[in-house]
Coordinates of C-alpha atoms in Angstrom, one line a residue:
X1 CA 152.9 190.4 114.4
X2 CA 153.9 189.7 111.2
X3 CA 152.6 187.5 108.4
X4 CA 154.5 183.9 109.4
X5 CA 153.0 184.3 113.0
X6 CA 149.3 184.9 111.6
X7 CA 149.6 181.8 109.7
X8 CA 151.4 179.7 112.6
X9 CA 148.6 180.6 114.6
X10 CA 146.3 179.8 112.1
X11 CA 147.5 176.5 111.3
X12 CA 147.7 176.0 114.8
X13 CA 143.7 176.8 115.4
X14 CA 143.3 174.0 112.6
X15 CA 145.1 171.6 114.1
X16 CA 143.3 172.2 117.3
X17 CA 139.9 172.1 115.8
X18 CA 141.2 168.9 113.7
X19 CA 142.5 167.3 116.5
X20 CA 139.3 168.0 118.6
X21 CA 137.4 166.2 115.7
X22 CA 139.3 163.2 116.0
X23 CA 138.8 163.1 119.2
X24 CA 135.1 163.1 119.3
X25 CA 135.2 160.6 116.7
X26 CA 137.9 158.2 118.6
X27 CA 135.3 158.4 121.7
X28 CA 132.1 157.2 119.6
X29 CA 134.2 154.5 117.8
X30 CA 135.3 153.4 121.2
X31 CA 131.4 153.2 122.5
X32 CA 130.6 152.0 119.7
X33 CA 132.9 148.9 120.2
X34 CA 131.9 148.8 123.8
X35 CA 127.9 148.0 122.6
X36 CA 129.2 145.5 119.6
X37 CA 131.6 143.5 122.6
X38 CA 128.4 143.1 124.8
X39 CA 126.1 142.6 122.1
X40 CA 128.6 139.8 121.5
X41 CA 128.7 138.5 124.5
X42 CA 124.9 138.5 125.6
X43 CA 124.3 136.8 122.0
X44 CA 126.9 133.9 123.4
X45 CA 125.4 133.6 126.7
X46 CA 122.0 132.9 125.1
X47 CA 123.3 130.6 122.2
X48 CA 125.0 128.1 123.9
X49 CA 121.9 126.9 125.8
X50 CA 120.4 126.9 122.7
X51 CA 123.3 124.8 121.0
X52 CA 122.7 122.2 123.8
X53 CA 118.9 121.8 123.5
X54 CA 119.4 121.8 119.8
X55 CA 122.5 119.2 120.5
X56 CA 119.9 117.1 123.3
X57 CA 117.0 117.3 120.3
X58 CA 118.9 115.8 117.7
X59 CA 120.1 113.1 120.1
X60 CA 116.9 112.2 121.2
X61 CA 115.3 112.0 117.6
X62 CA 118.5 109.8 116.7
X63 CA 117.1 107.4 119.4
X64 CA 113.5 107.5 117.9
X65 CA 115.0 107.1 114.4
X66 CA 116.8 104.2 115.6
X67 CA 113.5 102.7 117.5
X68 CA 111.3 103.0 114.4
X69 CA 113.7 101.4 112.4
X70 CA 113.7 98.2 114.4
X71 CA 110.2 98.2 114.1
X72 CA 110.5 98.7 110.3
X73 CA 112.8 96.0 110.8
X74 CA 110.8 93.3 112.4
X75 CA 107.7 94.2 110.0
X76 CA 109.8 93.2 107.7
X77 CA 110.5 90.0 109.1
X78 CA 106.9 89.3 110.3
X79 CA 106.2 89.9 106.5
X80 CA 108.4 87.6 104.9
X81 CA 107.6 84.9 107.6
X82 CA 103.8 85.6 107.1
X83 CA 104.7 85.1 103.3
X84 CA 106.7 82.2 103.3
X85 CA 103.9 80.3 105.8
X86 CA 101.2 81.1 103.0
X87 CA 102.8 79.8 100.3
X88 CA 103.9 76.6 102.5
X89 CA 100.3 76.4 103.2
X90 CA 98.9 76.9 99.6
X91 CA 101.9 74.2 97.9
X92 CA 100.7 71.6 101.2
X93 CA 97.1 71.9 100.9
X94 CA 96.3 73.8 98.0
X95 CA 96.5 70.7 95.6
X96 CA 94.9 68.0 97.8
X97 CA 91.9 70.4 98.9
X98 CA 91.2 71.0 95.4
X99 CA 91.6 67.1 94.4
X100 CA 89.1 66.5 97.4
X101 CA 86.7 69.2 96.2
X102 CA 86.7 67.6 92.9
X103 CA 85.9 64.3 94.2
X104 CA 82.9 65.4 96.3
X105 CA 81.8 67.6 93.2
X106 CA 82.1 64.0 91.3
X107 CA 80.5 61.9 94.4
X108 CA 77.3 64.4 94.4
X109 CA 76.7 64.5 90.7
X110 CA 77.1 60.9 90.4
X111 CA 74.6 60.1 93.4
X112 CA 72.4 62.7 91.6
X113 CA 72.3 60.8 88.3
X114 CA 71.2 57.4 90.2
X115 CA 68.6 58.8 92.8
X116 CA 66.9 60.5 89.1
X117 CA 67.5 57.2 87.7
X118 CA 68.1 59.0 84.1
X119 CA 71.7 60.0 82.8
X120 CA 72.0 63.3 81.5
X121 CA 72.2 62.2 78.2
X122 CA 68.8 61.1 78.5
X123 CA 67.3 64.3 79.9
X124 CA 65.7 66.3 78.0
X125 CA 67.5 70.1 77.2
X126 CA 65.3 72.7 79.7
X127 CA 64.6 75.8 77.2
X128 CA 66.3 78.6 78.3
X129 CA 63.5 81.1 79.4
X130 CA 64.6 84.6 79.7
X131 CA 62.2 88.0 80.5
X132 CA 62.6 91.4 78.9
X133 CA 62.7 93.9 81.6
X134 CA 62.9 97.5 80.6
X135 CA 64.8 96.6 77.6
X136 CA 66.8 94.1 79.1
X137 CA 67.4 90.2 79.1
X138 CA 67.0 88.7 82.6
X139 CA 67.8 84.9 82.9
X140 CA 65.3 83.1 84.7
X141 CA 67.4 82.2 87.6
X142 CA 67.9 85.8 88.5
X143 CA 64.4 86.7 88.1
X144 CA 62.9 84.3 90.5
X145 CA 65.3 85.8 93.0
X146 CA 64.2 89.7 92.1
X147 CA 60.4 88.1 92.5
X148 CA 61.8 86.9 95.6
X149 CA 63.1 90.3 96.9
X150 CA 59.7 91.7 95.3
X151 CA 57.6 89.8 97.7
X152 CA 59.4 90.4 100.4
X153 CA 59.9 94.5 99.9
X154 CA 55.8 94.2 99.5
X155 CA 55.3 92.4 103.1
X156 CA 57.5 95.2 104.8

């Protein structure tokens, strides 16, 4: 054998072995492309049923989003009617129920003066009596009414 057919068969043995590598790595590629493909496809079975119950969620909250907005919707009106009948009210009666209040306050006072038979002019000016309690001014109006509530918290 001579030199040239040493190194044909060695290059040859290379080529073998290379080939043999590329081979092995051909068949994992290929299973490897096998498990990504149904990967792929068990991921799209189980995400379209989930797109649709997603897609049947967002319809149904559309229809609650629409509800509550008619609600918000006639609130509103309900407010604006409920305002516009108070201030009808208060502009109808507001002026003659305070014009009849001020008449009665009138009608009293006057019927006061005459069934005392003195004006007020005449009658003398009450003192203003006031108590110190703990350091401060009461007037007598509001004492009477804590002697009052006094009393009574004694009888309990």
């Amino acid at each position: 054998m001579s030199g040239g057919e040493v190194a044909g068969i060695l290059v040859a043995v290379f080529w073998a072995i290379l080939v043999s590598f590329l081979a092995v790595a051909l068949a994992r590629l290929a299973q490897t492309l096998r498990a990504t493909t149904k990967l792929v496809a068990d991921v799209t079975e189980q995400a379209v049923p989930l797109l649709a119950d997603a897609s049947a969620a967002v319809r149904s909250a559309q229809t609650q989003i629409d509800r509550v907005d008619a609600i918000a919707s006639d609130v509103q009106e309900v407010t604006s009617n409920a305002s516009a009948l108070s201030s009808t009210v208060a502009s109808t009666f507001g002026g003659p129920l305070v014009k009849v209040a001020a008449f009665g306050y009138g009608v009293r006072r006057a019927m006061g003066r005459k069934s005392t038979g003195a004006s007020a002019a005449d009658a003398p000016a009450k003192p203003s009596r006031r108590t110190v309690i703990v350091g401060r001014t009461v007037p007598s109006a509001r004492r009477n009414k804590q002697a009052t509530r006094n009393n009574r918290n004694k009888r309990d």
